[in-house]
C-alpha cells in the first residue's frame, strides 16, 4: 500500500504534523562535510602537504580570476565554459581567498544541496530524509565534484532547485514566478547544459498549453548566455564559449543510435539510472495521490535531461559532466520509492542488484579523488613549478594550460585553442581538428615560443622539425590526466640547450612517483 504524507484532502497527517527533529539532518550534514575534509586530507598527504585540485580545469578558473584581478586580463575568462564560476572566484580573490576559494564555495554548495534534497524528500513523505539525502549525494558522487574546484556542485544545486520548482509549477498549474525564472538563469549561468532541464520544463508547459509560461522560462534561461555572448564578442571572443564549441559533440543522425548505445555500455551507471527511471515512470503513471502529478513531472524532467545529456553532450571524465542530471534522476527515483513502498519492496532484490554500479562508483570515488589529486600534482603542478622557475617571463606552448597559467606569469599559448582563439579557429573550432605543421611553426614564431610541453601522441607528425625533443616525465597510476607522459621541446637549438640544462637542474625536485626519461644529449 502506498504511503501518503497527506490526507486525500491535502492536509498533513498526524505523523507528518509532528515537529521535526533537527539533529538527524545536522548529523548527516556533518558526515558529508567530514567526508569532504577527510578525503581532502588524504589527498594532501600525497601532494606535498598542499591540497591540489584533482582536475586541471579548476586552475583555468583560478587563473582567470587571478589574472583578471591583477591585470584586467580577460583571456582565461573566455577559456571557461561557465559564465558565473570564474566571477565567483574573482569575488573570493577580492575577499583575500585565493587557492582555497573553489574548495570553500563547493563545500558550501554541497551542504546547501544536501539541505535542498532533505527538504524535498521530507515533503515527498520520507521519514528518513536526512540519511537518504546523504546516500544520494554519495552515489552521485558529491565528493569528487566538491573537491574538483569546478562549478559542478553549484550547478547541481541550481538544477535541483529548478527541477523542484518547475515540477511543482507544472503539476499545480501555477503561474511562473520570479524565483523560478531566477533559478533558471542561475543554472544556465553555471553550465549551459542546464538548458536540457529548461527544455524538459518547456515541454511540460507546452503540453499544458501554457505558451506564455514556456516562453518566459526559455527567455530567462537564455538571458545570461545572451549577455555573456554579447560581451565576449565585444572583447574579441566567440559568442558561445570556446570550450563548448571545441568540445561539442558531432551530431550524425544515422550514427546517433549506435553512439548512444556505446555510451551507455561505457557508462553503466547511466544505463542503470535509465532503467530505474523507467520503473519509476511506470509506477507513477497510475498514481492518484495529491503529490503524484508533481512526482510524474519530476520523473519526466529527469528522463528528458539525462537523455539529452547522453545524446548531445558528454558523459564521464571524473564524474563531472552528467552529475547534475544524476542528482535530479536519483531524487526522482527516491521520491517514487518513498511513496510506493509496497511496489518497490516486491522488486527489492533485483533493484538492489541493478544499483550495484552506482554503489561501486560512489565508493570508488573517494580513492579516485585522492589519486587524481596526486596525478595533477605530479604532472600539471610540476610543469607549473618548472615554468615559474625558468620561464616565468617567456612564452610557452601547452596542451594543458590550467596549472601553468595559474602558478606562473608565463605567456601561455594553448595549442588546443581554449585560451587562444586564433588557434581554435585554425582547428576549425573542434578540439580534435587538425593543426598543420606549418600552422604550429607559424604560431611558435609569432608568439615567440621558447619551450613546449605536450602530449606527444596528440601531435604525431605535426610538430615543426626545428622543435627538438629534450626529455619527458611519466607519472604512475594515472586516473585523471589525459596522458601519463608529457614531453619537453625546445623550439630551436639555443632554446633546446637551455631547456636541457633547466630540466637537469629541476630533476632533484621531482616527486619519486615521476619517471624522467634520459635527457637527449
Short mmCIF file of C-alpha atoms in Angstrom, two decimals:
data_model
loop_
_atom_site.label_atom_id
_atom_site.label_comp_id
_atom_site.label_asym_id
_atom_site.label_seq_id
_atom_site.Cartn_x
_atom_site.Cartn_y
_atom_site.Cartn_z
CA UNK A 1 0.00 0.00 0.00
CA UNK A 2 1.33 3.44 -0.86
CA UNK A 3 2.47 5.75 1.90
CA UNK A 4 0.87 9.19 1.66
CA UNK A 5 2.32 12.11 3.61
CA UNK A 6 -1.00 13.94 3.37
CA UNK A 7 -4.64 13.03 3.67
CA UNK A 8 -6.77 12.90 0.49
CA UNK A 9 -7.85 16.45 1.21
CA UNK A 10 -4.26 17.60 1.21
CA UNK A 11 -3.98 18.17 4.98
CA UNK A 12 -0.95 16.89 6.88
CA UNK A 13 -1.31 13.52 8.60
CA UNK A 14 -0.83 13.38 12.36
CA UNK A 15 2.58 11.80 11.89
CA UNK A 16 3.69 14.47 9.46
CA UNK A 17 2.33 17.26 11.67
CA UNK A 18 4.69 16.34 14.50
CA UNK A 19 7.67 18.69 14.98
CA UNK A 20 10.66 17.53 13.00
CA UNK A 21 13.88 16.85 14.87
CA UNK A 22 16.82 18.92 13.67
CA UNK A 23 19.62 16.64 14.84
CA UNK A 24 19.36 13.93 12.12
CA UNK A 25 19.95 16.38 9.29
CA UNK A 26 22.66 18.19 11.22
CA UNK A 27 24.46 14.90 11.83
CA UNK A 28 24.09 13.90 8.17
CA UNK A 29 25.38 17.29 7.03
CA UNK A 30 28.34 16.91 9.40
CA UNK A 31 29.06 13.46 7.95
CA UNK A 32 29.02 14.92 4.44
CA UNK A 33 31.37 17.73 5.43
CA UNK A 34 33.57 15.20 7.26
CA UNK A 35 33.78 13.02 4.13
CA UNK A 36 34.96 16.01 2.13
CA UNK A 37 37.53 17.01 4.75
CA UNK A 38 38.92 13.51 5.26
CA UNK A 39 39.27 12.93 1.52
CA UNK A 40 40.99 16.30 1.14
CA UNK A 41 43.41 15.40 3.97
CA UNK A 42 44.25 12.06 2.37
CA UNK A 43 44.87 13.90 -0.90
CA UNK A 44 47.15 16.42 0.85
CA UNK A 45 49.27 13.59 2.19
CA UNK A 46 50.13 12.69 -1.42
CA UNK A 47 50.72 16.21 -2.71
CA UNK A 48 53.48 17.66 -0.57
CA UNK A 49 51.16 18.98 2.14
CA UNK A 50 49.16 21.35 -0.09
CA UNK A 51 45.71 20.49 -1.38
CA UNK A 52 45.75 20.12 -5.16
CA UNK A 53 42.52 20.08 -7.14
CA UNK A 54 42.10 16.74 -8.94
CA UNK A 55 41.13 18.38 -12.25
CA UNK A 56 43.44 20.70 -14.18
CA UNK A 57 40.46 22.71 -15.48
CA UNK A 58 39.97 24.06 -11.95
CA UNK A 59 43.20 26.00 -12.41
CA UNK A 60 41.88 27.59 -15.61
CA UNK A 61 39.15 29.21 -13.48
CA UNK A 62 41.67 30.19 -10.81
CA UNK A 63 43.99 31.63 -13.46
CA UNK A 64 41.07 33.58 -14.94
CA UNK A 65 40.29 35.12 -11.55
CA UNK A 66 43.92 35.85 -10.67
CA UNK A 67 44.85 37.43 -13.98
CA UNK A 68 41.66 39.50 -14.14
CA UNK A 69 42.10 40.85 -10.61
CA UNK A 70 45.81 41.54 -11.03
CA UNK A 71 45.89 42.99 -14.53
CA UNK A 72 42.40 43.02 -16.05
CA UNK A 73 43.40 40.19 -18.41
CA UNK A 74 40.22 38.53 -19.76
CA UNK A 75 41.97 35.79 -21.77
CA UNK A 76 41.22 32.97 -19.38
CA UNK A 77 37.67 34.11 -18.68
CA UNK A 78 36.99 33.14 -22.30
CA UNK A 79 38.63 29.75 -21.66
CA UNK A 80 35.92 28.82 -19.15
CA UNK A 81 32.73 27.01 -20.12
CA UNK A 82 30.96 28.53 -17.11
CA UNK A 83 29.73 32.10 -17.09
CA UNK A 84 29.31 32.51 -13.34
CA UNK A 85 32.03 30.39 -11.74
CA UNK A 86 35.11 32.48 -12.65
CA UNK A 87 33.35 35.60 -11.41
CA UNK A 88 32.62 33.95 -8.07
CA UNK A 89 36.34 33.22 -7.82
CA UNK A 90 37.05 36.86 -8.66
CA UNK A 91 34.87 37.85 -5.69
CA UNK A 92 36.64 35.32 -3.44
CA UNK A 93 40.02 36.65 -4.53
CA UNK A 94 38.94 40.22 -3.81
CA UNK A 95 38.00 38.99 -0.33
CA UNK A 96 41.52 37.62 0.11
CA UNK A 97 40.73 33.93 -0.52
CA UNK A 98 42.97 32.58 -3.25
CA UNK A 99 43.87 28.89 -3.64
CA UNK A 100 41.07 27.63 -1.41
CA UNK A 101 38.28 29.72 -2.92
CA UNK A 102 36.81 26.90 -5.04
CA UNK A 103 37.05 24.46 -2.14
CA UNK A 104 35.18 26.75 0.26
CA UNK A 105 32.49 27.57 -2.31
CA UNK A 106 31.97 23.93 -3.21
CA UNK A 107 31.72 22.83 0.41
CA UNK A 108 29.04 25.48 0.94
CA UNK A 109 27.13 24.44 -2.18
CA UNK A 110 27.39 20.76 -1.22
CA UNK A 111 25.79 21.47 2.16
CA UNK A 112 23.14 23.65 0.50
CA UNK A 113 22.41 20.83 -1.96
CA UNK A 114 22.06 18.39 0.92
CA UNK A 115 19.51 20.57 2.72
CA UNK A 116 17.63 21.09 -0.55
CA UNK A 117 17.35 17.33 -1.10
CA UNK A 118 16.45 16.73 2.54
CA UNK A 119 13.63 19.26 2.40
CA UNK A 120 12.31 17.82 -0.86
CA UNK A 121 12.33 14.21 0.34
CA UNK A 122 10.60 15.25 3.57
CA UNK A 123 7.86 16.91 1.54
CA UNK A 124 7.53 13.74 -0.54
CA UNK A 125 6.87 11.83 2.68
CA UNK A 126 10.19 10.36 3.77
CA UNK A 127 10.70 9.65 7.45
CA UNK A 128 14.45 9.24 6.84
CA UNK A 129 15.08 12.17 4.55
CA UNK A 130 18.46 13.06 6.09
CA UNK A 131 20.08 9.67 5.64
CA UNK A 132 18.54 9.24 2.17
CA UNK A 133 19.83 12.64 1.04
CA UNK A 134 23.31 11.79 2.27
CA UNK A 135 23.17 8.46 0.45
CA UNK A 136 22.04 10.09 -2.81
CA UNK A 137 24.87 12.58 -2.70
CA UNK A 138 27.44 9.86 -2.09
CA UNK A 139 26.06 7.95 -5.08
CA UNK A 140 26.22 10.99 -7.40
CA UNK A 141 29.12 11.15 -6.18
CA UNK A 142 29.44 14.52 -4.48
CA UNK A 143 32.96 14.11 -3.04
CA UNK A 144 34.93 14.42 -6.31
CA UNK A 145 32.57 17.16 -7.53
CA UNK A 146 33.05 19.28 -4.43
CA UNK A 147 36.82 18.74 -4.32
CA UNK A 148 37.29 19.24 -8.07
CA UNK A 149 37.40 23.03 -7.79
CA UNK A 150 34.87 23.25 -10.63
CA UNK A 151 31.34 24.63 -10.82
CA UNK A 152 29.52 21.28 -10.84
CA UNK A 153 28.34 21.32 -7.21
CA UNK A 154 26.88 24.81 -7.59
CA UNK A 155 25.34 23.73 -10.88
CA UNK A 156 23.72 20.66 -9.29
CA UNK A 157 22.28 22.82 -6.51
CA UNK A 158 20.69 25.24 -9.01
CA UNK A 159 19.39 22.43 -11.22
CA UNK A 160 17.72 20.64 -8.30
CA UNK A 161 16.03 23.90 -7.30
CA UNK A 162 14.95 24.41 -10.92
CA UNK A 163 13.57 20.87 -11.27
CA UNK A 164 11.69 21.01 -7.97
CA UNK A 165 10.20 24.46 -8.52
CA UNK A 166 9.44 23.70 -12.15
CA UNK A 167 7.77 20.35 -11.50
CA UNK A 168 5.65 21.97 -8.78
CA UNK A 169 4.59 24.81 -11.07
CA UNK A 170 3.76 22.37 -13.88
CA UNK A 171 1.83 19.96 -11.65
CA UNK A 172 -0.18 22.60 -9.81
CA UNK A 173 -0.80 24.78 -12.87
CA UNK A 174 0.77 27.69 -11.04
CA UNK A 175 1.86 30.78 -12.89
CA UNK A 176 5.60 31.07 -13.29
CA UNK A 177 7.01 33.34 -10.62
CA UNK A 178 10.21 35.36 -10.46
CA UNK A 179 12.12 32.89 -8.23
CA UNK A 180 11.74 30.13 -10.84
CA UNK A 181 12.95 32.45 -13.60
CA UNK A 182 15.94 33.49 -11.48
CA UNK A 183 16.84 29.87 -10.73
CA UNK A 184 16.68 29.02 -14.45
CA UNK A 185 19.02 31.91 -15.27
CA UNK A 186 21.43 30.95 -12.47
CA UNK A 187 21.53 27.32 -13.57
CA UNK A 188 22.45 28.26 -17.14
CA UNK A 189 24.99 30.78 -15.85
CA UNK A 190 26.82 27.93 -14.13
CA UNK A 191 26.62 25.47 -17.02
CA UNK A 192 24.94 25.59 -20.40
CA UNK A 193 23.68 22.01 -20.04
CA UNK A 194 21.00 23.43 -17.75
CA UNK A 195 19.20 24.14 -20.99
CA UNK A 196 18.28 20.45 -21.09
CA UNK A 197 16.32 20.84 -17.82
CA UNK A 198 14.71 24.00 -19.16
CA UNK A 199 13.76 22.13 -22.35
CA UNK A 200 12.02 19.44 -20.28
CA UNK A 201 10.04 22.09 -18.40
CA UNK A 202 9.16 23.91 -21.61
CA UNK A 203 7.79 20.62 -22.98
CA UNK A 204 5.63 20.22 -19.86
CA UNK A 205 4.27 23.76 -20.15
CA UNK A 206 3.67 23.39 -23.89
CA UNK A 207 1.79 20.15 -23.34
CA UNK A 208 -0.47 22.02 -20.91
CA UNK A 209 -0.83 24.81 -23.50
CA UNK A 210 0.92 27.26 -21.22
CA UNK A 211 2.72 29.01 -24.06
CA UNK A 212 3.38 32.22 -22.14
CA UNK A 213 4.99 30.37 -19.24
CA UNK A 214 7.12 28.30 -21.59
CA UNK A 215 8.30 31.44 -23.39
CA UNK A 216 9.09 33.26 -20.13
CA UNK A 217 11.12 30.33 -18.81
CA UNK A 218 13.03 29.96 -22.07
CA UNK A 219 13.78 33.68 -22.17
CA UNK A 220 15.01 33.74 -18.57
CA UNK A 221 17.29 30.76 -19.21
CA UNK A 222 18.69 32.31 -22.39
CA UNK A 223 19.35 35.71 -20.79
CA UNK A 224 22.76 35.00 -19.15
CA UNK A 225 24.01 33.23 -22.28
CA UNK A 226 22.96 36.16 -24.49
CA UNK A 227 24.55 38.76 -22.22
CA UNK A 228 27.75 36.75 -21.86
CA UNK A 229 27.93 36.16 -25.61
CA UNK A 230 27.43 39.85 -26.33
CA UNK A 231 30.29 40.92 -24.05
CA UNK A 232 32.51 38.10 -25.31
CA UNK A 233 32.13 39.32 -28.89
CA UNK A 234 32.82 42.89 -27.73
CA UNK A 235 36.18 41.74 -26.35
CA UNK A 236 37.09 39.72 -29.44
CA UNK A 237 35.86 36.32 -28.30
CA UNK A 238 33.21 33.95 -29.58
CA UNK A 239 29.50 34.27 -28.82
CA UNK A 240 29.41 30.71 -27.47
CA UNK A 241 32.33 29.93 -25.12
CA UNK A 242 35.28 28.39 -26.96
CA UNK A 243 35.39 25.26 -24.74
CA UNK A 244 31.78 24.43 -25.66
CA UNK A 245 32.42 24.92 -29.37
CA UNK A 246 35.67 22.99 -29.27
CA UNK A 247 34.30 20.07 -27.27
CA UNK A 248 30.86 19.90 -28.83
CA UNK A 249 29.50 16.52 -29.84
CA UNK A 250 29.44 15.88 -33.56
CA UNK A 251 25.84 15.13 -34.48
CA UNK A 252 25.22 12.45 -37.07
CA UNK A 253 21.59 11.34 -37.24
CA UNK A 254 22.49 7.96 -38.77
CA UNK A 255 25.21 7.19 -36.23
CA UNK A 256 23.38 8.63 -33.21
CA UNK A 257 21.66 5.39 -32.08
CA UNK A 258 24.94 3.49 -32.20
CA UNK A 259 26.74 6.31 -30.38
CA UNK A 260 24.12 6.32 -27.62
CA UNK A 261 24.36 2.53 -27.33
CA UNK A 262 28.13 2.58 -26.87
CA UNK A 263 27.94 5.50 -24.46
CA UNK A 264 25.53 3.57 -22.26
CA UNK A 265 27.74 0.47 -22.39
CA UNK A 266 30.75 2.57 -21.40
CA UNK A 267 28.77 4.28 -18.61
CA UNK A 268 26.72 1.55 -16.89
CA UNK A 269 25.67 3.92 -14.10
CA UNK A 270 23.74 5.96 -16.68
CA UNK A 271 22.15 2.85 -18.18
CA UNK A 272 21.09 1.67 -14.71
CA UNK A 273 19.64 5.09 -13.94
CA UNK A 274 17.55 5.00 -17.12
CA UNK A 275 16.15 1.59 -16.12
CA UNK A 276 15.28 2.85 -12.63
CA UNK A 277 13.66 5.97 -14.09
CA UNK A 278 11.58 3.81 -16.45
CA UNK A 279 10.45 1.75 -13.45
CA UNK A 280 9.54 4.94 -11.56
CA UNK A 281 7.67 6.33 -14.55
CA UNK A 282 5.62 3.14 -14.91
CA UNK A 283 4.62 3.25 -11.25
CA UNK A 284 3.77 6.95 -11.30
CA UNK A 285 1.51 6.68 -14.36
CA UNK A 286 -1.25 5.09 -12.27
CA UNK A 287 -0.65 7.02 -9.02
CA UNK A 288 -3.54 9.21 -7.84
CA UNK A 289 -2.34 10.75 -4.55
CA UNK A 290 -2.07 14.56 -4.25
CA UNK A 291 1.68 14.56 -4.90
CA UNK A 292 1.61 12.23 -7.91
CA UNK A 293 1.42 14.96 -10.62
CA UNK A 294 4.48 16.62 -9.11
CA UNK A 295 6.42 13.35 -8.96
CA UNK A 296 5.41 12.46 -12.53
CA UNK A 297 6.68 15.84 -13.70
CA UNK A 298 9.94 15.32 -11.79
CA UNK A 299 10.48 11.86 -13.31
CA UNK A 300 9.75 13.27 -16.77
CA UNK A 301 12.27 16.08 -16.24
CA UNK A 302 14.88 13.57 -15.09
CA UNK A 303 14.36 11.29 -18.10
CA UNK A 304 14.47 14.11 -20.66
CA UNK A 305 17.51 15.74 -19.05
CA UNK A 306 19.55 12.54 -18.86
CA UNK A 307 18.51 11.59 -22.40
CA UNK A 308 19.64 14.94 -23.81
CA UNK A 309 22.90 14.74 -21.88
CA UNK A 310 23.58 11.23 -23.18
CA UNK A 311 22.72 12.01 -26.79
CA UNK A 312 24.01 15.55 -27.22
CA UNK A 313 26.70 16.21 -24.61
CA UNK A 314 29.41 14.30 -22.76
CA UNK A 315 29.48 11.64 -20.07
CA UNK A 316 32.14 10.73 -17.56
CA UNK A 317 35.58 12.34 -17.20
CA UNK A 318 35.90 12.39 -13.44
CA UNK A 319 32.14 12.11 -12.77
CA UNK A 320 31.57 15.69 -13.89
CA UNK A 321 29.50 16.09 -16.99
CA UNK A 322 26.35 14.15 -16.12
CA UNK A 323 26.47 14.85 -12.36
CA UNK A 324 23.65 17.42 -12.39
CA UNK A 325 21.38 15.01 -14.30
CA UNK A 326 22.25 12.18 -11.92
CA UNK A 327 21.20 14.26 -8.90
CA UNK A 328 17.79 15.02 -10.43
CA UNK A 329 17.33 11.41 -11.55
CA UNK A 330 18.20 9.91 -8.16
CA UNK A 331 15.91 12.42 -6.46
CA UNK A 332 13.01 11.48 -8.76
CA UNK A 333 13.61 7.75 -8.27
CA UNK A 334 13.79 8.12 -4.50
CA UNK A 335 10.61 10.24 -4.37
CA UNK A 336 8.75 7.46 -6.18
CA UNK A 337 10.25 4.74 -3.98
CA UNK A 338 9.23 6.60 -0.83
CA UNK A 339 5.61 6.86 -1.86
CA UNK A 340 5.20 3.42 -3.45
CA UNK A 341 6.98 1.32 -0.88
CA UNK A 342 4.94 -1.81 -1.44
CA UNK A 343 5.61 -1.83 -5.19
CA UNK A 344 9.31 -1.27 -4.65
CA UNK A 345 9.50 -3.89 -1.87
CA UNK A 346 8.30 -6.55 -4.30
CA UNK A 347 11.35 -5.88 -6.51
CA UNK A 348 13.86 -5.02 -3.82
CA UNK A 349 16.42 -7.72 -4.69
CA UNK A 350 16.63 -7.09 -8.47
CA UNK A 351 16.61 -3.33 -7.83
CA UNK A 352 19.46 -3.70 -5.33
CA UNK A 353 21.49 -5.74 -7.83
CA UNK A 354 20.71 -3.21 -10.54
CA UNK A 355 22.00 -0.38 -8.35
CA UNK A 356 25.41 -2.01 -7.78
CA UNK A 357 27.18 0.08 -10.48
CA UNK A 358 26.03 3.22 -8.69
CA UNK A 359 27.21 1.93 -5.32
CA UNK A 360 30.57 0.79 -6.65
CA UNK A 361 31.08 4.08 -8.41
CA UNK A 362 30.22 6.06 -5.28
CA UNK A 363 32.57 4.06 -3.07
CA UNK A 364 35.40 4.17 -5.60
CA UNK A 365 35.12 7.94 -5.89
CA UNK A 366 36.98 8.50 -2.60
CA UNK A 367 40.10 6.65 -3.74
CA UNK A 368 39.91 8.05 -7.26
CA UNK A 369 39.78 11.62 -5.93
CA UNK A 370 42.90 11.11 -3.82
CA UNK A 371 44.82 9.53 -6.69
CA UNK A 372 43.63 12.18 -9.14
CA UNK A 373 44.96 14.93 -6.86
CA UNK A 374 48.33 13.20 -6.88
CA UNK A 375 48.18 12.90 -10.68
CA UNK A 376 47.63 16.64 -11.08
CA UNK A 377 50.37 17.37 -8.54
CA UNK A 378 52.82 15.06 -10.29
CA UNK A 379 52.12 16.24 -13.82
CA UNK A 380 50.42 19.64 -14.07
CA UNK A 381 51.81 21.24 -10.93
CA UNK A 382 55.38 20.11 -11.60
CA UNK A 383 55.08 21.61 -15.08
CA UNK A 384 53.82 24.82 -13.47
CA UNK A 385 56.69 24.96 -10.95
CA UNK A 386 59.20 24.31 -13.73
CA UNK A 387 57.82 27.10 -15.93
CA UNK A 388 57.56 29.50 -12.99
CA UNK A 389 61.20 28.92 -12.04
CA UNK A 390 62.77 29.04 -15.51
CA UNK A 391 60.33 30.62 -17.99
CA UNK A 392 58.18 33.00 -15.96
CA UNK A 393 58.69 35.85 -18.44
CA UNK A 394 58.65 33.69 -21.59
CA UNK A 395 56.07 32.25 -23.99
CA UNK A 396 55.34 28.56 -23.58
CA UNK A 397 53.20 26.26 -25.72
CA UNK A 398 50.99 23.75 -23.93
CA UNK A 399 48.02 21.45 -24.43
CA UNK A 400 47.02 21.56 -20.73
CA UNK A 401 47.14 25.14 -19.57
CA UNK A 402 45.44 25.40 -16.16
CA UNK A 403 48.16 24.93 -13.54
CA UNK A 404 50.87 26.69 -15.56
CA UNK A 405 48.61 29.69 -16.20
CA UNK A 406 47.69 29.93 -12.51
CA UNK A 407 51.07 29.35 -10.86
CA UNK A 408 53.30 31.24 -13.31
CA UNK A 409 53.24 34.53 -15.16
CA UNK A 410 54.34 32.99 -18.44
CA UNK A 411 52.52 33.85 -21.65
CA UNK A 412 50.57 30.66 -22.33
CA UNK A 413 49.97 29.57 -25.92
CA UNK A 414 47.23 26.98 -25.84
CA UNK A 415 47.68 24.61 -28.78
CA UNK A 416 44.21 23.16 -28.13
CA UNK A 417 42.62 26.60 -28.55
CA UNK A 418 40.75 27.05 -25.26
CA UNK A 419 42.64 30.21 -24.32
CA UNK A 420 43.95 31.05 -27.80
CA UNK A 421 41.05 31.98 -30.13
CA UNK A 422 43.21 32.14 -33.25
CA UNK A 423 44.32 28.55 -32.65
CA UNK A 424 40.73 27.47 -32.04
CA UNK A 425 39.81 28.92 -35.42
CA UNK A 426 42.80 27.20 -37.01
CA UNK A 427 41.46 23.91 -35.64
CA UNK A 428 38.08 24.59 -37.23
CA UNK A 429 36.58 25.21 -33.74
CA UNK A 430 36.96 21.49 -32.92
CA UNK A 431 39.37 20.34 -30.24
CA UNK A 432 40.22 17.28 -32.33
CA UNK A 433 40.52 19.33 -35.50
CA UNK A 434 43.82 19.12 -37.39
CA UNK A 435 46.56 21.66 -36.77
CA UNK A 436 49.08 21.53 -39.59
CA UNK A 437 52.84 21.59 -39.10
CA UNK A 438 53.25 24.95 -40.83
CA UNK A 439 50.50 26.42 -38.61
CA UNK A 440 52.24 25.25 -35.43
CA UNK A 441 55.55 26.59 -36.75
CA UNK A 442 53.95 29.95 -37.55
CA UNK A 443 52.32 30.10 -34.11
CA UNK A 444 55.65 29.36 -32.44
CA UNK A 445 57.40 32.16 -34.33
CA UNK A 446 54.61 34.72 -33.93
CA UNK A 447 54.20 34.04 -30.19
CA UNK A 448 57.99 33.79 -29.59
CA UNK A 449 57.59 30.35 -28.01
CA UNK A 450 60.82 29.07 -26.47
CA UNK A 451 59.62 25.82 -24.90
CA UNK A 452 56.66 23.48 -25.44
CA UNK A 453 55.32 20.84 -23.05
CA UNK A 454 52.93 18.50 -24.83
CA UNK A 455 51.35 15.07 -25.02
CA UNK A 456 53.48 13.69 -27.85
CA UNK A 457 50.71 11.34 -29.04
CA UNK A 458 48.47 14.32 -29.82
CA UNK A 459 50.94 15.88 -32.26
CA UNK A 460 52.37 12.97 -34.19
CA UNK A 461 53.79 14.24 -37.49
CA UNK A 462 52.68 17.84 -36.95
CA UNK A 463 55.45 19.40 -34.85
CA UNK A 464 57.98 21.56 -36.73
CA UNK A 465 61.34 19.87 -37.44
CA UNK A 466 63.09 22.73 -35.64
CA UNK A 467 61.42 21.73 -32.37
CA UNK A 468 63.84 19.46 -30.54
CA UNK A 469 62.59 16.80 -28.14
CA UNK A 470 64.69 17.03 -25.00
CA UNK A 471 63.02 14.88 -22.33
CA UNK A 472 59.81 13.60 -20.81
CA UNK A 473 58.11 12.98 -17.47
CA UNK A 474 55.88 9.97 -16.83
CA UNK A 475 53.54 9.73 -13.86
CA UNK A 476 52.40 6.45 -12.30
CA UNK A 477 48.86 5.15 -11.68
CA UNK A 478 47.18 7.75 -13.88
CA UNK A 479 43.46 8.30 -13.23
CA UNK A 480 42.66 11.79 -14.49
CA UNK A 481 45.35 13.20 -16.79
CA UNK A 482 44.67 12.73 -20.49
CA UNK A 483 48.07 11.03 -20.88
CA UNK A 484 50.61 9.80 -18.35
CA UNK A 485 53.61 11.29 -20.17
CA UNK A 486 54.46 14.89 -21.07
CA UNK A 487 57.30 15.70 -23.45
CA UNK A 488 59.51 18.79 -23.47
CA UNK A 489 60.59 20.54 -26.67
CA UNK A 490 62.96 23.41 -27.34
CA UNK A 491 61.85 25.41 -30.36
CA UNK A 492 65.38 25.94 -31.72
CA UNK A 493 68.94 24.83 -30.95
CA UNK A 494 69.55 27.57 -28.40
CA UNK A 495 66.23 27.03 -26.63
CA UNK A 496 66.85 23.27 -26.64
CA UNK A 497 70.24 23.67 -24.97
CA UNK A 498 68.80 25.94 -22.28
CA UNK A 499 65.86 23.59 -21.74
CA UNK A 500 68.20 20.63 -21.30
CA UNK A 501 70.10 22.39 -18.53
CA UNK A 502 66.91 23.59 -16.85
CA UNK A 503 65.48 20.06 -16.79
CA UNK A 504 68.72 18.76 -15.25
CA UNK A 505 68.55 21.44 -12.57
CA UNK A 506 64.92 20.60 -11.79
CA UNK A 507 65.40 16.82 -11.66
CA UNK A 508 66.18 16.69 -7.93
CA UNK A 509 62.88 18.41 -7.13
CA UNK A 510 60.66 15.90 -8.93
CA UNK A 511 58.49 13.58 -6.80
CA UNK A 512 59.69 9.99 -6.74
CA UNK A 513 56.46 8.91 -8.44
CA UNK A 514 57.65 10.60 -11.67
CA UNK A 515 59.92 8.81 -14.11
CA UNK A 516 62.08 11.15 -16.16
CA UNK A 517 63.36 9.77 -19.45
CA UNK A 518 67.10 10.25 -20.09
CA UNK A 519 67.70 13.73 -21.46
CA UNK A 520 68.56 13.99 -25.14
CA UNK A 521 72.24 14.78 -25.46
#
